[in-house]
């Protein structure tokens, strides 16, 4: 019974993580709207890091932050059970927060920015999709997974120390500024724009896979760094 409760706790912790990433995505959107130039993109990319900072500080369960650690620990049974539960929670938190923002801002000029961000991710996968479209989305997710893994590991090593926070912000800034794709952030973006479609669903599936696989080189790099 205790084991079941432990697994089920991943759901509310996952919801909190999804909402935290949604908050980061919302800050990026607001700043991009207020400053539609290079400065807005830079500041928005930095502000997005607040989402992952909250996740790591309060020990919320973020799929992209945990999947690499589960692989690193050779997938213990508990982790294998926890991952889909926390991913479901992440979905609930990101979608819920996204639609809350949609409700608040649906009659404002910000909706154009909401839609622009969402449509930049929901490519026409169900129409005349090409291999290049799938590959570029996967690679963008792969590199994001690498950045998130390294951000979480660096912060965990120097928890709440200035260097650990700087490293976390650096890796988050890198993946947001470069346009790499994060599955939970995309769930939020599609929701705040009310832009869910089959294309959006396909995007999330590809990005979940890419984020997961992207942790593998991070694990190797971390092991090499730790051996020195």
PDB file of C-alpha atoms in Angstrom:
ATOM      1  CA  UNK A   1       0.000   0.000   0.000  1.00  0.00           C
ATOM      2  CA  UNK A   2       2.831   2.403   0.886  1.00  0.00           C
ATOM      3  CA  UNK A   3       4.480   1.653  -2.440  1.00  0.00           C
ATOM      4  CA  UNK A   4       1.270   2.468  -4.305  1.00  0.00           C
ATOM      5  CA  UNK A   5       0.948   5.782  -2.439  1.00  0.00           C
ATOM      6  CA  UNK A   6       4.542   6.602  -3.304  1.00  0.00           C
ATOM      7  CA  UNK A   7       3.875   6.037  -6.999  1.00  0.00           C
ATOM      8  CA  UNK A   8       0.621   7.987  -6.932  1.00  0.00           C
ATOM      9  CA  UNK A   9       2.406  10.969  -5.350  1.00  0.00           C
ATOM     10  CA  UNK A  10       4.141  11.397  -8.685  1.00  0.00           C
ATOM     11  CA  UNK A  11       0.831  12.628 -10.107  1.00  0.00           C
ATOM     12  CA  UNK A  12       0.416  15.814  -7.993  1.00  0.00           C
ATOM     13  CA  UNK A  13       4.173  16.411  -8.109  1.00  0.00           C
ATOM     14  CA  UNK A  14       3.970  16.016 -11.886  1.00  0.00           C
ATOM     15  CA  UNK A  15       1.071  18.478 -12.090  1.00  0.00           C
ATOM     16  CA  UNK A  16       3.107  21.043 -10.145  1.00  0.00           C
ATOM     17  CA  UNK A  17       6.066  20.467 -12.473  1.00  0.00           C
ATOM     18  CA  UNK A  18       3.893  20.896 -15.566  1.00  0.00           C
ATOM     19  CA  UNK A  19       2.442  24.141 -14.209  1.00  0.00           C
ATOM     20  CA  UNK A  20       5.951  25.385 -13.342  1.00  0.00           C
ATOM     21  CA  UNK A  21       7.183  24.795 -16.892  1.00  0.00           C
ATOM     22  CA  UNK A  22       3.991  26.465 -18.093  1.00  0.00           C
ATOM     23  CA  UNK A  23       4.872  29.497 -15.987  1.00  0.00           C
ATOM     24  CA  UNK A  24       8.295  29.613 -17.632  1.00  0.00           C
ATOM     25  CA  UNK A  25       6.663  29.347 -21.048  1.00  0.00           C
ATOM     26  CA  UNK A  26       4.201  32.088 -20.188  1.00  0.00           C
ATOM     27  CA  UNK A  27       6.978  34.441 -19.077  1.00  0.00           C
ATOM     28  CA  UNK A  28       8.784  33.753 -22.356  1.00  0.00           C
ATOM     29  CA  UNK A  29       5.571  34.550 -24.250  1.00  0.00           C
ATOM     30  CA  UNK A  30       4.859  37.766 -22.343  1.00  0.00           C
ATOM     31  CA  UNK A  31       8.380  39.090 -22.801  1.00  0.00           C
ATOM     32  CA  UNK A  32       8.365  38.106 -26.488  1.00  0.00           C
ATOM     33  CA  UNK A  33       5.112  40.041 -26.872  1.00  0.00           C
ATOM     34  CA  UNK A  34       6.383  43.112 -25.004  1.00  0.00           C
ATOM     35  CA  UNK A  35       9.771  43.100 -26.758  1.00  0.00           C
ATOM     36  CA  UNK A  36       9.365  41.560 -30.240  1.00  0.00           C
ATOM     37  CA  UNK A  37      13.083  41.773 -30.970  1.00  0.00           C
ATOM     38  CA  UNK A  38      16.382  40.117 -30.067  1.00  0.00           C
ATOM     39  CA  UNK A  39      16.308  41.605 -26.561  1.00  0.00           C
ATOM     40  CA  UNK A  40      12.919  40.074 -25.884  1.00  0.00           C
ATOM     41  CA  UNK A  41      14.130  36.699 -27.067  1.00  0.00           C
ATOM     42  CA  UNK A  42      17.185  36.864 -24.807  1.00  0.00           C
ATOM     43  CA  UNK A  43      15.271  38.030 -21.727  1.00  0.00           C
ATOM     44  CA  UNK A  44      12.428  35.593 -22.405  1.00  0.00           C
ATOM     45  CA  UNK A  45      14.849  32.685 -22.705  1.00  0.00           C
ATOM     46  CA  UNK A  46      16.402  33.603 -19.359  1.00  0.00           C
ATOM     47  CA  UNK A  47      13.005  34.044 -17.713  1.00  0.00           C
ATOM     48  CA  UNK A  48      11.915  30.578 -18.878  1.00  0.00           C
ATOM     49  CA  UNK A  49      14.525  29.144 -16.484  1.00  0.00           C
ATOM     50  CA  UNK A  50      12.259  30.087 -13.563  1.00  0.00           C
ATOM     51  CA  UNK A  51      10.119  27.071 -14.477  1.00  0.00           C
ATOM     52  CA  UNK A  52      12.930  24.518 -14.156  1.00  0.00           C
ATOM     53  CA  UNK A  53      14.311  26.341 -11.110  1.00  0.00           C
ATOM     54  CA  UNK A  54      10.978  25.843  -9.313  1.00  0.00           C
ATOM     55  CA  UNK A  55      10.903  22.179 -10.337  1.00  0.00           C
ATOM     56  CA  UNK A  56      14.397  21.506  -9.000  1.00  0.00           C
ATOM     57  CA  UNK A  57      14.022  23.622  -5.853  1.00  0.00           C
ATOM     58  CA  UNK A  58      10.753  22.053  -4.710  1.00  0.00           C
ATOM     59  CA  UNK A  59      11.517  18.524  -5.961  1.00  0.00           C
ATOM     60  CA  UNK A  60       8.598  18.440  -8.383  1.00  0.00           C
ATOM     61  CA  UNK A  61       8.475  15.491 -10.781  1.00  0.00           C
ATOM     62  CA  UNK A  62       9.319  16.595 -14.316  1.00  0.00           C
ATOM     63  CA  UNK A  63       9.550  13.819 -16.890  1.00  0.00           C
ATOM     64  CA  UNK A  64      12.376  15.450 -18.824  1.00  0.00           C
ATOM     65  CA  UNK A  65      14.300  15.971 -15.603  1.00  0.00           C
ATOM     66  CA  UNK A  66      13.818  12.410 -14.350  1.00  0.00           C
ATOM     67  CA  UNK A  67      14.015  10.208 -17.443  1.00  0.00           C
ATOM     68  CA  UNK A  68      17.770  10.648 -17.851  1.00  0.00           C
ATOM     69  CA  UNK A  69      18.378   9.869 -14.185  1.00  0.00           C
ATOM     70  CA  UNK A  70      16.231   6.737 -14.504  1.00  0.00           C
ATOM     71  CA  UNK A  71      18.281   5.604 -17.516  1.00  0.00           C
ATOM     72  CA  UNK A  72      21.482   6.501 -15.685  1.00  0.00           C
ATOM     73  CA  UNK A  73      20.422   4.278 -12.772  1.00  0.00           C
ATOM     74  CA  UNK A  74      19.621   1.472 -15.254  1.00  0.00           C
ATOM     75  CA  UNK A  75      15.870   1.819 -14.990  1.00  0.00           C
ATOM     76  CA  UNK A  76      14.871   0.488 -11.571  1.00  0.00           C
ATOM     77  CA  UNK A  77      11.343  -0.869 -11.444  1.00  0.00           C
ATOM     78  CA  UNK A  78      10.046   2.074  -9.392  1.00  0.00           C
ATOM     79  CA  UNK A  79      11.353   4.599 -11.922  1.00  0.00           C
ATOM     80  CA  UNK A  80       9.756   2.744 -14.829  1.00  0.00           C
ATOM     81  CA  UNK A  81       6.388   2.934 -13.053  1.00  0.00           C
ATOM     82  CA  UNK A  82       6.871   6.553 -11.978  1.00  0.00           C
ATOM     83  CA  UNK A  83       7.816   8.005 -15.378  1.00  0.00           C
ATOM     84  CA  UNK A  84       4.442   7.575 -17.157  1.00  0.00           C
ATOM     85  CA  UNK A  85       2.604   8.754 -14.029  1.00  0.00           C
ATOM     86  CA  UNK A  86       4.645  11.940 -13.770  1.00  0.00           C
ATOM     87  CA  UNK A  87       4.332  12.518 -17.538  1.00  0.00           C
ATOM     88  CA  UNK A  88       0.551  12.329 -17.162  1.00  0.00           C
ATOM     89  CA  UNK A  89       0.790  14.807 -14.293  1.00  0.00           C
ATOM     90  CA  UNK A  90       3.013  17.089 -16.389  1.00  0.00           C
ATOM     91  CA  UNK A  91       0.395  16.985 -19.135  1.00  0.00           C
ATOM     92  CA  UNK A  92      -2.346  17.941 -16.674  1.00  0.00           C
ATOM     93  CA  UNK A  93      -0.349  20.795 -15.142  1.00  0.00           C
ATOM     94  CA  UNK A  94       0.862  22.243 -18.436  1.00  0.00           C
ATOM     95  CA  UNK A  95      -2.511  21.960 -20.197  1.00  0.00           C
ATOM     96  CA  UNK A  96      -4.430  23.280 -17.198  1.00  0.00           C
ATOM     97  CA  UNK A  97      -2.158  26.290 -16.756  1.00  0.00           C
ATOM     98  CA  UNK A  98      -2.150  26.874 -20.504  1.00  0.00           C
ATOM     99  CA  UNK A  99      -5.920  27.006 -20.783  1.00  0.00           C
ATOM    100  CA  UNK A 100      -6.077  29.237 -17.720  1.00  0.00           C
ATOM    101  CA  UNK A 101      -3.830  31.725 -19.525  1.00  0.00           C
ATOM    102  CA  UNK A 102      -5.957  31.312 -22.656  1.00  0.00           C
ATOM    103  CA  UNK A 103      -9.053  32.200 -20.634  1.00  0.00           C
ATOM    104  CA  UNK A 104      -7.437  35.318 -19.183  1.00  0.00           C
ATOM    105  CA  UNK A 105      -5.916  36.609 -22.436  1.00  0.00           C
ATOM    106  CA  UNK A 106      -8.217  35.310 -25.187  1.00  0.00           C
ATOM    107  CA  UNK A 107      -9.571  38.779 -25.984  1.00  0.00           C
ATOM    108  CA  UNK A 108      -6.231  40.572 -25.935  1.00  0.00           C
ATOM    109  CA  UNK A 109      -3.518  41.302 -28.477  1.00  0.00           C
ATOM    110  CA  UNK A 110      -1.342  38.630 -26.848  1.00  0.00           C
ATOM    111  CA  UNK A 111      -3.368  35.882 -28.535  1.00  0.00           C
ATOM    112  CA  UNK A 112      -1.476  36.522 -31.766  1.00  0.00           C
ATOM    113  CA  UNK A 113       1.799  35.735 -29.971  1.00  0.00           C
ATOM    114  CA  UNK A 114       0.245  32.653 -28.336  1.00  0.00           C
ATOM    115  CA  UNK A 115      -0.820  31.368 -31.744  1.00  0.00           C
ATOM    116  CA  UNK A 116       2.480  32.193 -33.455  1.00  0.00           C
ATOM    117  CA  UNK A 117       4.489  30.198 -30.896  1.00  0.00           C
ATOM    118  CA  UNK A 118       2.115  27.226 -31.022  1.00  0.00           C
ATOM    119  CA  UNK A 119       1.965  27.042 -34.820  1.00  0.00           C
ATOM    120  CA  UNK A 120       5.758  27.213 -35.091  1.00  0.00           C
ATOM    121  CA  UNK A 121       5.804  23.809 -33.373  1.00  0.00           C
ATOM    122  CA  UNK A 122       2.737  22.106 -34.860  1.00  0.00           C
ATOM    123  CA  UNK A 123       4.096  21.467 -38.334  1.00  0.00           C
ATOM    124  CA  UNK A 124       1.907  19.738 -40.920  1.00  0.00           C
ATOM    125  CA  UNK A 125       2.791  16.207 -39.807  1.00  0.00           C
ATOM    126  CA  UNK A 126      -0.560  14.766 -40.896  1.00  0.00           C
ATOM    127  CA  UNK A 127      -0.490  16.338 -44.355  1.00  0.00           C
ATOM    128  CA  UNK A 128       2.417  16.353 -46.773  1.00  0.00           C
ATOM    129  CA  UNK A 129       4.995  15.580 -44.106  1.00  0.00           C
ATOM    130  CA  UNK A 130       8.577  14.987 -45.156  1.00  0.00           C
ATOM    131  CA  UNK A 131      11.312  13.024 -43.441  1.00  0.00           C
ATOM    132  CA  UNK A 132      13.158  16.305 -42.881  1.00  0.00           C
ATOM    133  CA  UNK A 133      10.238  17.659 -40.819  1.00  0.00           C
ATOM    134  CA  UNK A 134      10.288  14.654 -38.508  1.00  0.00           C
ATOM    135  CA  UNK A 135      14.071  14.707 -38.286  1.00  0.00           C
ATOM    136  CA  UNK A 136      14.395  18.415 -37.467  1.00  0.00           C
ATOM    137  CA  UNK A 137      11.714  18.143 -34.769  1.00  0.00           C
ATOM    138  CA  UNK A 138      13.410  15.085 -33.294  1.00  0.00           C
ATOM    139  CA  UNK A 139      16.835  16.761 -33.321  1.00  0.00           C
ATOM    140  CA  UNK A 140      15.432  19.913 -31.696  1.00  0.00           C
ATOM    141  CA  UNK A 141      13.924  17.709 -28.979  1.00  0.00           C
ATOM    142  CA  UNK A 142      17.103  15.631 -28.680  1.00  0.00           C
ATOM    143  CA  UNK A 143      19.246  18.706 -27.998  1.00  0.00           C
ATOM    144  CA  UNK A 144      16.676  20.026 -25.535  1.00  0.00           C
ATOM    145  CA  UNK A 145      16.764  16.709 -23.652  1.00  0.00           C
ATOM    146  CA  UNK A 146      20.555  17.012 -23.412  1.00  0.00           C
ATOM    147  CA  UNK A 147      20.326  20.571 -22.058  1.00  0.00           C
ATOM    148  CA  UNK A 148      17.656  19.721 -19.486  1.00  0.00           C
ATOM    149  CA  UNK A 149      19.589  16.691 -18.228  1.00  0.00           C
ATOM    150  CA  UNK A 150      22.764  18.750 -17.767  1.00  0.00           C
ATOM    151  CA  UNK A 151      20.823  21.603 -16.137  1.00  0.00           C
ATOM    152  CA  UNK A 152      19.239  19.258 -13.587  1.00  0.00           C
ATOM    153  CA  UNK A 153      22.515  17.455 -12.840  1.00  0.00           C
ATOM    154  CA  UNK A 154      24.493  20.682 -12.422  1.00  0.00           C
ATOM    155  CA  UNK A 155      21.854  22.201 -10.155  1.00  0.00           C
ATOM    156  CA  UNK A 156      21.639  18.995  -8.130  1.00  0.00           C
ATOM    157  CA  UNK A 157      25.410  18.955  -7.608  1.00  0.00           C
ATOM    158  CA  UNK A 158      25.493  22.576  -6.389  1.00  0.00           C
ATOM    159  CA  UNK A 159      21.977  22.916  -5.038  1.00  0.00           C
ATOM    160  CA  UNK A 160      20.944  26.561  -4.564  1.00  0.00           C
ATOM    161  CA  UNK A 161      24.563  27.677  -4.821  1.00  0.00           C
ATOM    162  CA  UNK A 162      25.223  30.581  -7.207  1.00  0.00           C
ATOM    163  CA  UNK A 163      27.206  28.449  -9.664  1.00  0.00           C
ATOM    164  CA  UNK A 164      24.511  25.749  -9.744  1.00  0.00           C
ATOM    165  CA  UNK A 165      21.825  28.343 -10.481  1.00  0.00           C
ATOM    166  CA  UNK A 166      23.953  29.974 -13.195  1.00  0.00           C
ATOM    167  CA  UNK A 167      24.535  26.594 -14.841  1.00  0.00           C
ATOM    168  CA  UNK A 168      20.817  25.801 -14.773  1.00  0.00           C
ATOM    169  CA  UNK A 169      19.948  29.181 -16.312  1.00  0.00           C
ATOM    170  CA  UNK A 170      22.671  28.750 -18.953  1.00  0.00           C
ATOM    171  CA  UNK A 171      21.389  25.389 -20.193  1.00  0.00           C
ATOM    172  CA  UNK A 172      17.750  26.518 -20.151  1.00  0.00           C
ATOM    173  CA  UNK A 173      18.657  29.752 -21.958  1.00  0.00           C
ATOM    174  CA  UNK A 174      20.526  27.694 -24.557  1.00  0.00           C
ATOM    175  CA  UNK A 175      17.645  25.390 -25.453  1.00  0.00           C
ATOM    176  CA  UNK A 176      14.977  28.112 -25.420  1.00  0.00           C
ATOM    177  CA  UNK A 177      16.993  30.685 -27.383  1.00  0.00           C
ATOM    178  CA  UNK A 178      18.056  28.103 -29.965  1.00  0.00           C
ATOM    179  CA  UNK A 179      14.474  26.963 -30.472  1.00  0.00           C
ATOM    180  CA  UNK A 180      14.985  23.417 -29.181  1.00  0.00           C
ATOM    181  CA  UNK A 181      11.708  21.702 -28.267  1.00  0.00           C
ATOM    182  CA  UNK A 182      10.565  20.655 -24.803  1.00  0.00           C
ATOM    183  CA  UNK A 183       7.556  18.331 -24.682  1.00  0.00           C
ATOM    184  CA  UNK A 184       5.988  19.851 -21.536  1.00  0.00           C
ATOM    185  CA  UNK A 185       6.523  23.406 -22.769  1.00  0.00           C
ATOM    186  CA  UNK A 186       4.874  22.474 -26.069  1.00  0.00           C
ATOM    187  CA  UNK A 187       1.877  21.062 -24.191  1.00  0.00           C
ATOM    188  CA  UNK A 188       1.559  24.455 -22.542  1.00  0.00           C
ATOM    189  CA  UNK A 189       2.024  26.438 -25.766  1.00  0.00           C
ATOM    190  CA  UNK A 190      -0.644  24.429 -27.599  1.00  0.00           C
ATOM    191  CA  UNK A 191      -3.034  24.944 -24.684  1.00  0.00           C
ATOM    192  CA  UNK A 192      -2.547  28.687 -24.167  1.00  0.00           C
ATOM    193  CA  UNK A 193      -3.245  29.174 -27.881  1.00  0.00           C
ATOM    194  CA  UNK A 194      -6.088  26.606 -27.879  1.00  0.00           C
ATOM    195  CA  UNK A 195      -4.249  25.094 -30.842  1.00  0.00           C
ATOM    196  CA  UNK A 196      -4.413  21.359 -30.129  1.00  0.00           C
ATOM    197  CA  UNK A 197      -4.711  19.271 -33.289  1.00  0.00           C
ATOM    198  CA  UNK A 198      -3.395  15.976 -34.659  1.00  0.00           C
ATOM    199  CA  UNK A 199      -0.294  17.865 -35.729  1.00  0.00           C
ATOM    200  CA  UNK A 200       0.196  19.045 -32.145  1.00  0.00           C
ATOM    201  CA  UNK A 201      -0.279  15.511 -30.804  1.00  0.00           C
ATOM    202  CA  UNK A 202       2.279  14.125 -33.256  1.00  0.00           C
ATOM    203  CA  UNK A 203       4.680  16.905 -32.264  1.00  0.00           C
ATOM    204  CA  UNK A 204       4.376  16.030 -28.568  1.00  0.00           C
ATOM    205  CA  UNK A 205       4.979  12.324 -29.250  1.00  0.00           C
ATOM    206  CA  UNK A 206       8.107  13.037 -31.315  1.00  0.00           C
ATOM    207  CA  UNK A 207       9.391  15.536 -28.756  1.00  0.00           C
ATOM    208  CA  UNK A 208       8.834  13.168 -25.814  1.00  0.00           C
ATOM    209  CA  UNK A 209      10.945  10.563 -27.634  1.00  0.00           C
ATOM    210  CA  UNK A 210      13.587  13.123 -28.614  1.00  0.00           C
ATOM    211  CA  UNK A 211      13.820  14.578 -25.101  1.00  0.00           C
ATOM    212  CA  UNK A 212      14.248  11.068 -23.700  1.00  0.00           C
ATOM    213  CA  UNK A 213      16.937   9.964 -26.152  1.00  0.00           C
ATOM    214  CA  UNK A 214      18.726  13.296 -25.773  1.00  0.00           C
ATOM    215  CA  UNK A 215      19.661  12.432 -22.209  1.00  0.00           C
ATOM    216  CA  UNK A 216      21.966   9.611 -23.395  1.00  0.00           C
ATOM    217  CA  UNK A 217      24.914  11.786 -24.473  1.00  0.00           C
ATOM    218  CA  UNK A 218      24.374  13.827 -21.311  1.00  0.00           C
ATOM    219  CA  UNK A 219      24.782  10.696 -19.216  1.00  0.00           C
ATOM    220  CA  UNK A 220      27.996   9.875 -21.064  1.00  0.00           C
ATOM    221  CA  UNK A 221      29.349  13.413 -20.671  1.00  0.00           C
ATOM    222  CA  UNK A 222      28.491  13.463 -16.976  1.00  0.00           C
ATOM    223  CA  UNK A 223      30.235  10.138 -16.426  1.00  0.00           C
ATOM    224  CA  UNK A 224      33.352  11.343 -18.259  1.00  0.00           C
ATOM    225  CA  UNK A 225      33.390  14.567 -16.223  1.00  0.00           C
ATOM    226  CA  UNK A 226      32.902  12.606 -13.004  1.00  0.00           C
ATOM    227  CA  UNK A 227      35.748  10.247 -13.781  1.00  0.00           C
ATOM    228  CA  UNK A 228      38.222  13.132 -14.011  1.00  0.00           C
TER     229      UNK A 228
END
